[in-house]
CSV table of N, CA, C and O in Angstrom, one decimal:
chain,number,residue,atom,x,y,z
L,1,MET,N,-25.7,-19.3,15.4
L,1,MET,CA,-25.5,-18.2,15.4
L,1,MET,C,-26.2,-16.6,15.0
L,1,MET,O,-27.0,-16.9,13.8
L,2,THR,N,-26.1,-16.2,15.5
L,2,THR,CA,-27.3,-14.5,14.7
L,2,THR,C,-26.3,-14.0,14.1
L,2,THR,O,-25.3,-13.3,15.0
L,3,THR,N,-26.7,-12.8,13.5
L,3,THR,CA,-25.4,-12.2,12.9
L,3,THR,C,-26.2,-10.9,13.3
L,3,THR,O,-27.5,-10.2,13.8
L,4,THR,N,-25.3,-9.6,13.5
L,4,THR,CA,-25.0,-8.7,14.2
L,4,THR,C,-26.0,-7.3,13.4
L,4,THR,O,-26.1,-6.1,13.4
L,5,ASN,N,-25.5,-7.9,12.0
L,5,ASN,CA,-26.4,-6.8,10.8
L,5,ASN,C,-25.4,-5.1,11.6
L,5,ASN,O,-26.0,-4.1,11.1
L,6,LEU,N,-23.7,-5.4,12.1
L,6,LEU,CA,-23.1,-4.1,12.6
L,6,LEU,C,-22.4,-4.0,10.9
L,6,LEU,O,-21.8,-4.6,10.3
L,7,THR,N,-22.5,-2.8,10.8
L,7,THR,CA,-21.9,-1.6,8.9
L,7,THR,C,-21.2,-1.0,9.3
L,7,THR,O,-20.7,-0.7,10.8
L,8,THR,N,-20.3,-0.8,8.5
L,8,THR,CA,-19.2,0.6,8.9
L,8,THR,C,-19.8,1.8,8.5
L,8,THR,O,-19.4,2.6,9.6
L,9,THR,N,-20.9,1.9,8.8
L,9,THR,CA,-21.6,2.8,9.1
L,9,THR,C,-21.8,3.4,10.7
L,9,THR,O,-21.6,4.5,11.2
L,10,ASP,N,-22.2,2.0,11.0
L,10,ASP,CA,-22.8,2.2,12.4
L,10,ASP,C,-21.8,2.4,13.6
L,10,ASP,O,-21.3,3.7,14.3
L,11,ILE,N,-20.2,1.2,12.6
L,11,ILE,CA,-19.4,2.0,13.7
L,11,ILE,C,-18.6,3.4,13.7
L,11,ILE,O,-18.7,3.9,14.5
L,12,ALA,N,-18.6,3.9,12.7
L,12,ALA,CA,-18.2,5.4,12.4
L,12,ALA,C,-19.0,6.0,12.8
L,12,ALA,O,-18.4,6.8,13.1
L,13,THR,N,-20.3,6.0,12.9
L,13,THR,CA,-21.5,6.8,14.0
L,13,THR,C,-21.1,7.5,15.5
L,13,THR,O,-20.8,7.7,16.3
L,14,GLU,N,-20.5,5.4,15.9
L,14,GLU,CA,-19.8,5.4,17.8
L,14,GLU,C,-18.6,5.7,17.8
L,14,GLU,O,-18.5,6.8,18.5
L,15,LEU,N,-18.0,5.9,16.9
L,15,LEU,CA,-16.4,6.2,16.9
L,15,LEU,C,-16.6,8.0,17.4
L,15,LEU,O,-16.6,8.7,18.1
L,16,ARG,N,-17.9,8.5,16.1
L,16,ARG,CA,-17.8,9.7,15.9
L,16,ARG,C,-18.4,10.2,17.0
L,16,ARG,O,-17.5,11.9,17.7
L,17,ASP,N,-19.3,9.1,17.8
L,17,ASP,CA,-20.3,10.3,19.2
L,17,ASP,C,-19.3,9.7,20.1
L,17,ASP,O,-19.3,10.8,21.1
L,18,LYS,N,-18.0,8.9,19.8
L,18,LYS,CA,-17.2,9.1,21.1
L,18,LYS,C,-16.0,10.0,21.3
L,18,LYS,O,-16.1,10.2,22.3
L,19,LEU,N,-15.9,10.8,19.9
L,19,LEU,CA,-14.6,11.2,20.1
L,19,LEU,C,-15.4,13.0,20.3
L,19,LEU,O,-14.9,14.1,21.2
L,20,ASP,N,-16.6,13.3,19.6
L,20,ASP,CA,-17.1,14.1,19.2
L,20,ASP,C,-16.5,15.8,20.0
L,20,ASP,O,-17.2,16.1,20.6
L,21,GLY,N,-15.4,15.9,19.0
L,21,GLY,CA,-14.5,16.9,19.3
L,21,GLY,C,-13.4,17.0,20.4
L,21,GLY,O,-13.1,18.2,20.9
L,22,ARG,N,-13.3,16.0,20.6
L,22,ARG,CA,-12.6,16.1,22.2
L,22,ARG,C,-11.0,16.1,21.7
L,22,ARG,O,-10.1,16.3,23.2
L,23,LEU,N,-11.4,16.5,20.5
L,23,LEU,CA,-9.5,16.1,20.3
L,23,LEU,C,-9.1,17.3,19.5
L,23,LEU,O,-8.2,17.8,18.7
L,24,GLY,N,-9.6,18.5,19.6
L,24,GLY,CA,-9.5,19.8,19.1
L,24,GLY,C,-9.9,19.8,17.7
L,24,GLY,O,-10.7,19.2,17.3
L,25,SER,N,-9.1,20.7,17.0
L,25,SER,CA,-9.4,21.0,15.9
L,25,SER,C,-8.1,20.3,15.0
L,25,SER,O,-8.4,20.2,13.8
L,26,ARG,N,-7.3,19.3,15.5
L,26,ARG,CA,-7.0,19.0,14.4
L,26,ARG,C,-7.7,17.0,14.4
L,26,ARG,O,-7.0,16.3,14.0
L,27,GLU,N,-8.1,17.2,15.3
L,27,GLU,CA,-9.4,16.2,15.2
L,27,GLU,C,-9.8,15.4,13.8
L,27,GLU,O,-10.7,16.1,13.3
L,28,PRO,N,-9.4,14.4,13.4
L,28,PRO,CA,-10.5,13.2,12.1
L,28,PRO,C,-11.5,13.6,11.6
L,28,PRO,O,-12.5,13.5,12.3
L,29,GLN,N,-12.1,14.2,10.4
L,29,GLN,CA,-13.0,13.9,10.4
L,29,GLN,C,-13.6,12.8,10.2
L,29,GLN,O,-13.4,12.0,9.0
L,30,ILE,N,-15.1,11.8,10.7
L,30,ILE,CA,-15.3,10.8,10.9
L,30,ILE,C,-17.1,10.9,9.5
L,30,ILE,O,-18.0,11.7,10.4
L,31,THR,N,-16.5,11.1,8.8
L,31,THR,CA,-18.1,11.0,7.7
L,31,THR,C,-18.8,9.9,8.5
L,31,THR,O,-20.4,10.2,7.8
L,32,GLY,N,-19.0,8.7,8.0
L,32,GLY,CA,-19.7,7.4,8.5
L,32,GLY,C,-20.0,6.9,7.0
L,32,GLY,O,-20.9,5.9,6.8
L,33,GLN,N,-18.9,7.2,5.8
L,33,GLN,CA,-19.2,6.9,4.9
L,33,GLN,C,-18.5,5.3,4.4
L,33,GLN,O,-17.2,5.3,5.1
L,34,PRO,N,-19.4,3.9,4.4
L,34,PRO,CA,-18.2,2.9,4.3
L,34,PRO,C,-17.3,3.2,3.9
L,34,PRO,O,-16.1,2.5,4.1
L,35,ASP,N,-16.8,3.7,2.5
L,35,ASP,CA,-15.6,3.3,1.7
L,35,ASP,C,-15.0,4.8,2.7
L,35,ASP,O,-13.6,4.3,1.7
L,36,THR,N,-15.1,5.3,3.4
L,36,THR,CA,-13.8,6.2,3.9
L,36,THR,C,-13.8,5.9,5.0
L,36,THR,O,-12.5,6.5,5.3
L,37,LEU,N,-13.6,4.4,5.9
L,37,LEU,CA,-13.4,4.2,7.1
L,37,LEU,C,-12.7,3.8,7.3
L,37,LEU,O,-11.6,4.7,8.5
L,38,ALA,N,-12.0,3.0,6.9
L,38,ALA,CA,-10.2,2.3,6.6
L,38,ALA,C,-9.4,4.0,7.0
L,38,ALA,O,-8.6,4.2,7.7
L,39,ASP,N,-9.5,4.9,5.7
L,39,ASP,CA,-9.1,5.7,5.6
L,39,ASP,C,-9.0,6.7,7.0
L,39,ASP,O,-7.5,7.3,7.2
L,40,GLU,N,-9.8,7.2,7.5
L,40,GLU,CA,-10.5,7.7,8.8
L,40,GLU,C,-10.0,7.8,9.6
L,40,GLU,O,-9.1,8.1,10.8
L,41,VAL,N,-9.9,6.3,10.0
L,41,VAL,CA,-9.4,5.5,11.2
L,41,VAL,C,-7.5,5.3,11.4
L,41,VAL,O,-7.3,6.0,11.7
L,42,LEU,N,-7.4,5.5,9.8
L,42,LEU,CA,-5.7,5.7,9.2
L,42,LEU,C,-4.9,6.6,10.0
L,42,LEU,O,-3.7,7.4,10.1
L,43,GLU,N,-6.3,8.2,9.5
L,43,GLU,CA,-5.6,9.2,9.9
L,43,GLU,C,-6.3,9.6,11.3
L,43,GLU,O,-5.1,10.2,12.3
L,44,LEU,N,-7.0,9.2,12.0
L,44,LEU,CA,-6.5,9.0,13.8
L,44,LEU,C,-5.2,8.2,13.8
L,44,LEU,O,-5.0,8.6,15.4
L,45,LEU,N,-5.0,7.2,13.8
L,45,LEU,CA,-3.9,6.2,13.8
L,45,LEU,C,-2.8,7.1,14.1
L,45,LEU,O,-1.8,7.4,15.1
L,46,GLU,N,-2.1,7.9,12.6
L,46,GLU,CA,-1.4,9.0,12.5
L,46,GLU,C,-1.6,9.6,13.6
L,46,GLU,O,-0.7,10.5,14.0
L,47,TYR,N,-2.6,10.7,13.7
L,47,TYR,CA,-3.2,11.5,14.5
L,47,TYR,C,-2.1,11.0,16.6
L,47,TYR,O,-1.9,11.9,17.0
L,48,ALA,N,-2.9,10.1,17.0
L,48,ALA,CA,-2.3,9.1,18.1
L,48,ALA,C,-0.9,9.1,18.0
L,48,ALA,O,-0.6,10.0,19.4
L,49,GLU,N,-0.7,8.5,17.2
L,49,GLU,CA,1.3,8.8,17.1
L,49,GLU,C,2.2,9.7,17.1
L,49,GLU,O,2.8,10.4,17.9
L,50,SER,N,1.6,10.4,16.2
L,50,SER,CA,2.2,12.4,16.3
L,50,SER,C,2.0,13.4,17.8
L,50,SER,O,2.5,14.4,17.9
L,51,THR,N,0.9,12.2,18.9
L,51,THR,CA,0.4,13.6,19.9
L,51,THR,C,1.4,12.5,21.2
L,51,THR,O,1.1,12.3,22.0
L,52,GLY,N,2.1,11.1,20.4
L,52,GLY,CA,3.0,10.4,21.6
L,52,GLY,C,2.1,9.5,22.1
L,52,GLY,O,2.0,8.9,23.0
L,53,ARG,N,0.6,8.7,21.8
L,53,ARG,CA,0.1,8.1,21.8
L,53,ARG,C,0.3,7.0,21.4
L,53,ARG,O,-1.0,6.1,20.8
L,54,GLU,N,1.1,6.0,21.5
L,54,GLU,CA,1.6,5.0,20.8
L,54,GLU,C,0.9,4.1,21.0
L,54,GLU,O,-0.4,3.1,20.8
L,55,ASP,N,0.0,4.1,22.6
L,55,ASP,CA,-1.2,2.8,23.2
L,55,ASP,C,-2.2,3.2,22.0
L,55,ASP,O,-3.0,2.2,21.5
L,56,ALA,N,-2.9,3.7,22.4
L,56,ALA,CA,-3.9,4.3,20.9
L,56,ALA,C,-3.7,4.1,19.5
L,56,ALA,O,-4.7,3.4,18.5
L,57,ALA,N,-2.3,4.3,19.2
L,57,ALA,CA,-2.4,4.1,17.3
L,57,ALA,C,-2.5,2.0,17.4
L,57,ALA,O,-2.7,2.3,16.3
L,58,ASP,N,-1.9,2.1,18.7
L,58,ASP,CA,-1.4,0.4,18.6
L,58,ASP,C,-3.1,0.0,18.2
L,58,ASP,O,-3.0,-1.2,17.5
L,59,VAL,N,-4.0,0.3,19.4
L,59,VAL,CA,-5.5,-0.1,19.2
L,59,VAL,C,-6.5,0.3,18.0
L,59,VAL,O,-7.0,-0.7,17.0
L,60,PHE,N,-5.8,1.4,17.3
L,60,PHE,CA,-6.2,1.9,16.5
L,60,PHE,C,-6.0,0.4,15.0
L,60,PHE,O,-6.6,0.5,14.3
L,61,GLY,N,-4.5,0.1,15.2
L,61,GLY,CA,-3.9,-0.4,14.1
L,61,GLY,C,-4.8,-2.0,14.2
L,61,GLY,O,-5.0,-1.9,13.4
L,62,ASP,N,-5.1,-2.0,15.0
L,62,ASP,CA,-5.4,-3.6,15.6
L,62,ASP,C,-7.1,-3.2,14.5
L,62,ASP,O,-7.8,-4.4,13.8
L,63,GLY,N,-8.5,-2.4,15.0
L,63,GLY,CA,-8.6,-1.5,14.4
L,63,GLY,C,-8.7,-2.0,12.7
L,63,GLY,O,-9.9,-2.1,12.0
L,64,LEU,N,-8.2,-0.6,12.8
L,64,LEU,CA,-7.7,-0.8,11.0
L,64,LEU,C,-7.5,-2.5,10.0
L,64,LEU,O,-7.9,-2.8,9.5
L,65,ARG,N,-6.7,-3.2,11.0
L,65,ARG,CA,-6.1,-4.6,10.7
L,65,ARG,C,-8.0,-5.1,10.4
L,65,ARG,O,-8.1,-6.0,9.5
L,66,ALA,N,-9.1,-5.0,11.3
L,66,ALA,CA,-10.3,-5.4,11.6
L,66,ALA,C,-11.0,-5.4,10.6
L,66,ALA,O,-11.8,-6.5,10.3
L,67,LEU,N,-11.1,-3.6,10.3
L,67,LEU,CA,-11.7,-3.7,8.7
L,67,LEU,C,-11.9,-4.8,8.5
L,67,LEU,O,-11.8,-4.5,7.3
L,68,SER,N,-10.6,-3.7,7.5
L,68,SER,CA,-9.6,-4.8,6.4
L,68,SER,C,-9.9,-6.4,6.3
L,68,SER,O,-10.3,-7.3,5.1
L,69,SER,N,-9.6,-7.3,7.4
L,69,SER,CA,-10.6,-8.7,6.8
L,69,SER,C,-11.8,-8.8,7.5
L,69,SER,O,-12.4,-9.5,6.6
L,70,ALA,N,-12.7,-7.7,7.1
L,70,ALA,CA,-14.2,-7.4,7.5
L,70,ALA,C,-14.5,-8.0,5.8
L,70,ALA,O,-14.9,-7.8,5.2
L,71,GLY,N,-13.1,-6.1,5.2
L,71,GLY,CA,-13.5,-6.3,3.5
L,71,GLY,C,-13.4,-7.2,2.8
L,71,GLY,O,-14.3,-7.3,1.8
L,72,ARG,N,-12.5,-8.2,3.1
L,72,ARG,CA,-12.4,-9.5,2.4
L,72,ARG,C,-13.1,-11.0,3.1
L,72,ARG,O,-13.1,-11.9,2.5
L,73,SER,N,-14.2,-10.7,4.2
L,73,SER,CA,-14.8,-11.6,4.3
L,73,SER,C,-16.4,-11.6,4.2
L,73,SER,O,-16.9,-10.3,3.4
L,74,THR,N,-17.5,-12.8,4.5
L,74,THR,CA,-18.3,-12.6,4.0
L,74,THR,C,-19.1,-13.2,4.8
L,74,THR,O,-18.3,-14.0,5.8
L,75,GLY,N,-21.1,-12.8,5.3
L,75,GLY,CA,-21.6,-13.8,6.4
L,75,GLY,C,-20.7,-13.7,7.9
L,75,GLY,O,-20.5,-12.0,8.5
L,76,ALA,N,-21.0,-14.6,8.6
L,76,ALA,CA,-20.6,-14.4,10.0
L,76,ALA,C,-19.5,-14.6,10.4
L,76,ALA,O,-18.3,-13.5,11.0
L,77,ALA,N,-17.7,-14.5,9.4
L,77,ALA,CA,-16.7,-14.3,9.8
L,77,ALA,C,-16.6,-12.7,9.3
L,77,ALA,O,-16.0,-11.6,10.0
L,78,GLN,N,-17.1,-12.0,8.7
L,78,GLN,CA,-17.1,-11.2,8.5
L,78,GLN,C,-18.6,-10.0,9.5
L,78,GLN,O,-17.3,-8.9,10.1
L,79,ASP,N,-18.8,-10.7,10.1
L,79,ASP,CA,-19.6,-9.8,11.1
L,79,ASP,C,-18.5,-9.7,12.3
L,79,ASP,O,-18.5,-9.3,13.5
L,80,ARG,N,-17.6,-11.3,12.8
L,80,ARG,CA,-16.9,-10.9,13.7
L,80,ARG,C,-16.0,-10.0,13.4
L,80,ARG,O,-15.2,-9.8,14.9
L,81,HIS,N,-15.2,-9.7,12.4
L,81,HIS,CA,-14.4,-9.0,12.1
L,81,HIS,C,-15.0,-7.4,12.3
L,81,HIS,O,-14.1,-6.6,12.5
L,82,LEU,N,-15.8,-6.9,11.5
L,82,LEU,CA,-17.0,-5.9,12.2
L,82,LEU,C,-16.7,-5.9,13.9
L,82,LEU,O,-16.3,-5.1,14.0
L,83,ALA,N,-17.2,-6.6,14.2
L,83,ALA,CA,-17.3,-6.5,16.1
L,83,ALA,C,-16.2,-6.0,16.7
L,83,ALA,O,-15.9,-5.8,17.7
L,84,ALA,N,-14.5,-7.0,15.9
L,84,ALA,CA,-13.5,-6.5,16.2
L,84,ALA,C,-13.2,-5.3,16.4
L,84,ALA,O,-12.6,-4.5,17.0
L,85,ALA,N,-13.7,-4.8,14.8
L,85,ALA,CA,-13.0,-3.5,14.3
L,85,ALA,C,-13.8,-2.8,15.4
L,85,ALA,O,-13.3,-2.0,16.2
L,86,ARG,N,-15.0,-2.5,15.8
L,86,ARG,CA,-15.8,-1.9,16.7
L,86,ARG,C,-14.9,-2.0,18.7
L,86,ARG,O,-15.3,-0.6,18.5
L,87,ARG,N,-14.9,-2.7,18.7
L,87,ARG,CA,-14.4,-3.0,20.0
L,87,ARG,C,-13.1,-2.3,19.7
L,87,ARG,O,-12.7,-1.1,20.8
L,88,SER,N,-12.1,-2.6,19.4
L,88,SER,CA,-10.3,-2.0,19.0
L,88,SER,C,-11.2,-0.3,18.8
L,88,SER,O,-10.2,0.7,19.1
L,89,LEU,N,-11.6,0.2,18.2
L,89,LEU,CA,-11.9,2.0,17.3
L,89,LEU,C,-12.4,2.0,18.9
L,89,LEU,O,-12.1,3.3,18.7
L,90,LEU,N,-13.4,1.5,19.5
L,90,LEU,CA,-13.8,2.2,20.4
L,90,LEU,C,-12.7,2.4,21.7
L,90,LEU,O,-13.1,3.3,22.9
L,91,GLU,N,-12.3,1.3,22.4
L,91,GLU,CA,-11.2,1.3,23.2
L,91,GLU,C,-10.5,2.2,22.6
L,91,GLU,O,-9.1,3.5,23.5
L,92,ALA,N,-9.5,2.3,21.5
L,92,ALA,CA,-8.8,3.5,21.2
L,92,ALA,C,-9.1,5.2,21.1
L,92,ALA,O,-8.4,5.8,22.0
L,93,ALA,N,-10.2,5.5,20.8
L,93,ALA,CA,-11.4,6.4,20.9
L,93,ALA,C,-10.5,6.8,22.5
L,93,ALA,O,-10.6,7.9,23.5
L,94,SER,N,-11.4,4.9,23.8
L,94,SER,CA,-11.5,6.3,24.7
L,94,SER,C,-9.6,6.6,25.0
L,94,SER,O,-9.6,7.2,26.1
L,95,LEU,N,-9.0,6.1,24.2
L,95,LEU,CA,-7.6,6.5,24.8
L,95,LEU,C,-7.2,7.4,25.2
L,95,LEU,O,-5.9,8.3,25.8
L,96,LEU,N,-7.4,8.2,23.7
L,96,LEU,CA,-7.1,9.7,23.1
L,96,LEU,C,-8.3,10.1,23.5
L,96,LEU,O,-7.8,11.2,24.5
L,97,THR,N,-9.0,10.1,24.5
L,97,THR,CA,-9.9,11.3,25.0
L,97,THR,C,-10.0,11.6,26.4
L,97,THR,O,-9.7,10.2,27.5
């Protein structure tokens, strides 16, 4: 198995590019810093809930759980969790935009 070398910074960049101001002035800031991504995703989850987008909120929740699991894992397991987080977060962003 090969590693993806996917990082939380990569995920944040893709998420920021996907949203790209499409949520207006209430859009949470995605900084791309590894230590803030979970907080930023939580803000997106709360934004989705506040706008009645429970479908997106559920998927953001899945991404948040995967990020948490990645933080507690190493090696191939961490790669799998990061890949799952990426898929969930980009799907949730698509549901919002």
